[in-house]
Amino acid sequence: MDAAPIPPTTLVIFGATGDLTRRLLIPAIINLTRSGLVGDDLNILGVGIDPGDDASLVARLDSFLAGLSEPILPETDDAWRRLRERISYISGDFTQDGIFLEIKKHLTSCNAAFYLAVPPQFFGTLVEKLAEHGLTREAGGCFRRIAIEKPFGTDLASARALNARILSNVAESQVYRLDHFLGKETVQNILTTRFANMMIEALWNNNYIDHVQITAAETVDVGTRGKFYDATGALRDMVPNHLFQLLAMIAMEAPNGFGAEAIRTEKSKALSALRIYTPEEAATQAARGAYTAGKLDGSDITAFRQTKDVSPDSNTETFVALKLFVDTWRWAGVPFYLRTGKAMNARDTEIVVTFRQVPFAQFRETDVKRQLPPNRMVIQVQPDEGLSVEISIKSPGLSVDTVPVSLDFRYADKFDIGKMTGYESLLYDLFIGDQTLFQRADGIEAGWAAVQPFLDIWAKSSETPQAYAPGSMGPSCAEELIRRDGREWHELGVIMHNHVRK
């Protein structure tokens, strides 16, 4: 079924002069305009602390878009030429009342979406101010929606407090908590892969699956974000949002329909089933690391503790690995191994589902002398989005011997998705009111509840994260975490059998 164009809407972006707006939001809206899903009845109102006017914001965006590897210029790109004519800007302090009176004057339609592309300490204040000035009130068939970027809280208590503060001013149906991972085609395709293929869903349980690995590795270091990262760390930055959203897609039960609430309910139930460890258990089910100085892809990497704005005796991790359990009938006894880190040897976000090994008995009279490798399904989220299934076949010849081969699918081979930012589907769903890809309050809190024991023990511990070299797969304690169960991490950067990403 073809997607319908969005209704007339004003998109109000708080933090319009920031990196998120120019790098992701505006290019995504340009793509939606090219596709015909956004028409000339979408207006953009930027709000920011930087001085300026409508022309200055457009000039900033022009400059950025012209510098892309494939420049977007108003002279040659009709979508951008049309869109830039509908961009306006208000400069001021958005914690003060005056700016909200100005916003009221600029709303050109009864429908409005407020995008909070601002530091998280402003989320609660902005929602309160919008509600106080009547900007969130829905009447006469008009909508008012609020999009909030991560991080949503820094622990369980702060997430609960923020949810309570927001939901005391607006309804849950008006709140769109974003996780940009959920805008990626491969992530959205997980549900289709599972529930549209009987041969997969029939095996999707503890009878056939040995364990699941979920990885989000980055080659970049902390860079100029030292102050933020030293106060945050790898666990807070990635696990309760990105990695848990992927885990929920893998672990959820089949919804009773593909409506937003049905899917979000099953995802929240999966996250609520995550085992909450005691402090003693948590101490044995996690590994932490921090990268040292070294070289990565020919560039010098400064050790995390020597990075600008990072305390030299910092106890913050740049790598974390966890072993978790989803305590449901389907997943009883199946470990979920999660890891994420910076300055690693590959940029790689993937899910690896490893199936149980076949009995060896059938091959005892053959030349197969080694243990058969287990079947695996590798869901590649980024880069090179795709999916591969590893199976064993007989190698050519008179003797019976087996070799592993991969059945591979890559999005880029079948579809043209090269210019997508990942925000197109998220913005489109925000405009049409589909909350499927957005997080609900109970799911957010369930995720924080699962990681809170780790935060608690690390806050009390004087033990520093284990050092690891830039360009490695992380600290040795992460290897020990999984090897003591007789398992190994999937090699980073390998997207199919005997093929390494360049």
Tab-separated table of N, CA and C in Angstrom, residues 3 9 66 85 111 114 117 157 190 222 237 258 369 399 421 432 435 445 452 454 486:
chain	number	residue	atom	x	y	z
A	3	ALA	N	2.257	4.917	0.687
A	3	ALA	CA	2.160	5.830	1.820
A	3	ALA	C	1.491	7.123	1.372
A	9	THR	N	1.301	20.730	8.268
A	9	THR	CA	1.937	20.678	9.586
A	9	THR	C	2.993	21.759	9.711
A	66	ALA	N	25.684	22.334	0.814
A	66	ALA	CA	26.566	22.511	-0.340
A	66	ALA	C	27.895	21.800	-0.146
A	85	GLU	N	12.156	27.892	1.237
A	85	GLU	CA	11.271	29.059	1.238
A	85	GLU	C	10.259	29.018	2.380
A	111	ASN	N	-2.021	21.870	13.013
A	111	ASN	CA	-1.169	20.727	13.349
A	111	ASN	C	0.248	21.194	13.616
A	114	PHE	N	6.582	19.326	17.712
A	114	PHE	CA	7.686	20.019	18.383
A	114	PHE	C	8.836	19.030	18.561
A	117	ALA	N	15.479	18.944	19.796
A	117	ALA	CA	16.867	18.623	19.455
A	117	ALA	C	17.789	19.447	20.350
A	157	ALA	N	15.738	6.134	38.321
A	157	ALA	CA	15.026	7.193	39.046
A	157	ALA	C	14.797	8.412	38.163
A	190	ILE	N	13.388	-6.586	10.955
A	190	ILE	CA	13.492	-7.730	11.862
A	190	ILE	C	12.118	-8.345	12.099
A	222	VAL	N	36.180	9.229	21.628
A	222	VAL	CA	35.270	10.201	22.236
A	222	VAL	C	35.401	11.580	21.588
A	237	ASP	N	25.050	5.400	27.468
A	237	ASP	CA	24.935	5.987	26.136
A	237	ASP	C	24.260	5.057	25.141
A	258	PHE	N	-0.273	-5.388	13.647
A	258	PHE	CA	0.885	-4.538	13.437
A	258	PHE	C	0.568	-3.070	13.720
A	369	LYS	N	35.461	-35.412	10.949
A	369	LYS	CA	36.144	-35.656	12.209
A	369	LYS	C	35.973	-34.512	13.208
A	399	SER	N	34.682	-37.970	-0.626
A	399	SER	CA	34.544	-38.118	0.817
A	399	SER	C	33.430	-37.217	1.329
A	421	THR	N	18.904	8.968	5.485
A	421	THR	CA	19.575	9.277	6.744
A	421	THR	C	19.136	8.352	7.876
A	432	ILE	N	2.362	11.568	10.691
A	432	ILE	CA	1.074	10.894	10.468
A	432	ILE	C	0.514	10.272	11.752
A	435	GLN	N	3.074	5.569	16.178
A	435	GLN	CA	4.072	5.475	17.242
A	435	GLN	C	4.808	4.128	17.289
A	445	GLU	N	11.465	2.623	31.146
A	445	GLU	CA	11.744	2.350	32.556
A	445	GLU	C	12.177	0.896	32.768
A	452	GLN	N	20.226	-0.905	36.069
A	452	GLN	CA	20.485	-0.205	37.326
A	452	GLN	C	21.431	-0.969	38.263
A	454	PHE	N	24.007	-2.719	37.556
A	454	PHE	CA	25.376	-2.477	37.105
A	454	PHE	C	25.822	-1.068	37.467
A	486	GLY	N	31.897	-21.260	27.217
A	486	GLY	CA	32.248	-22.087	26.069
A	486	GLY	C	31.858	-21.477	24.739
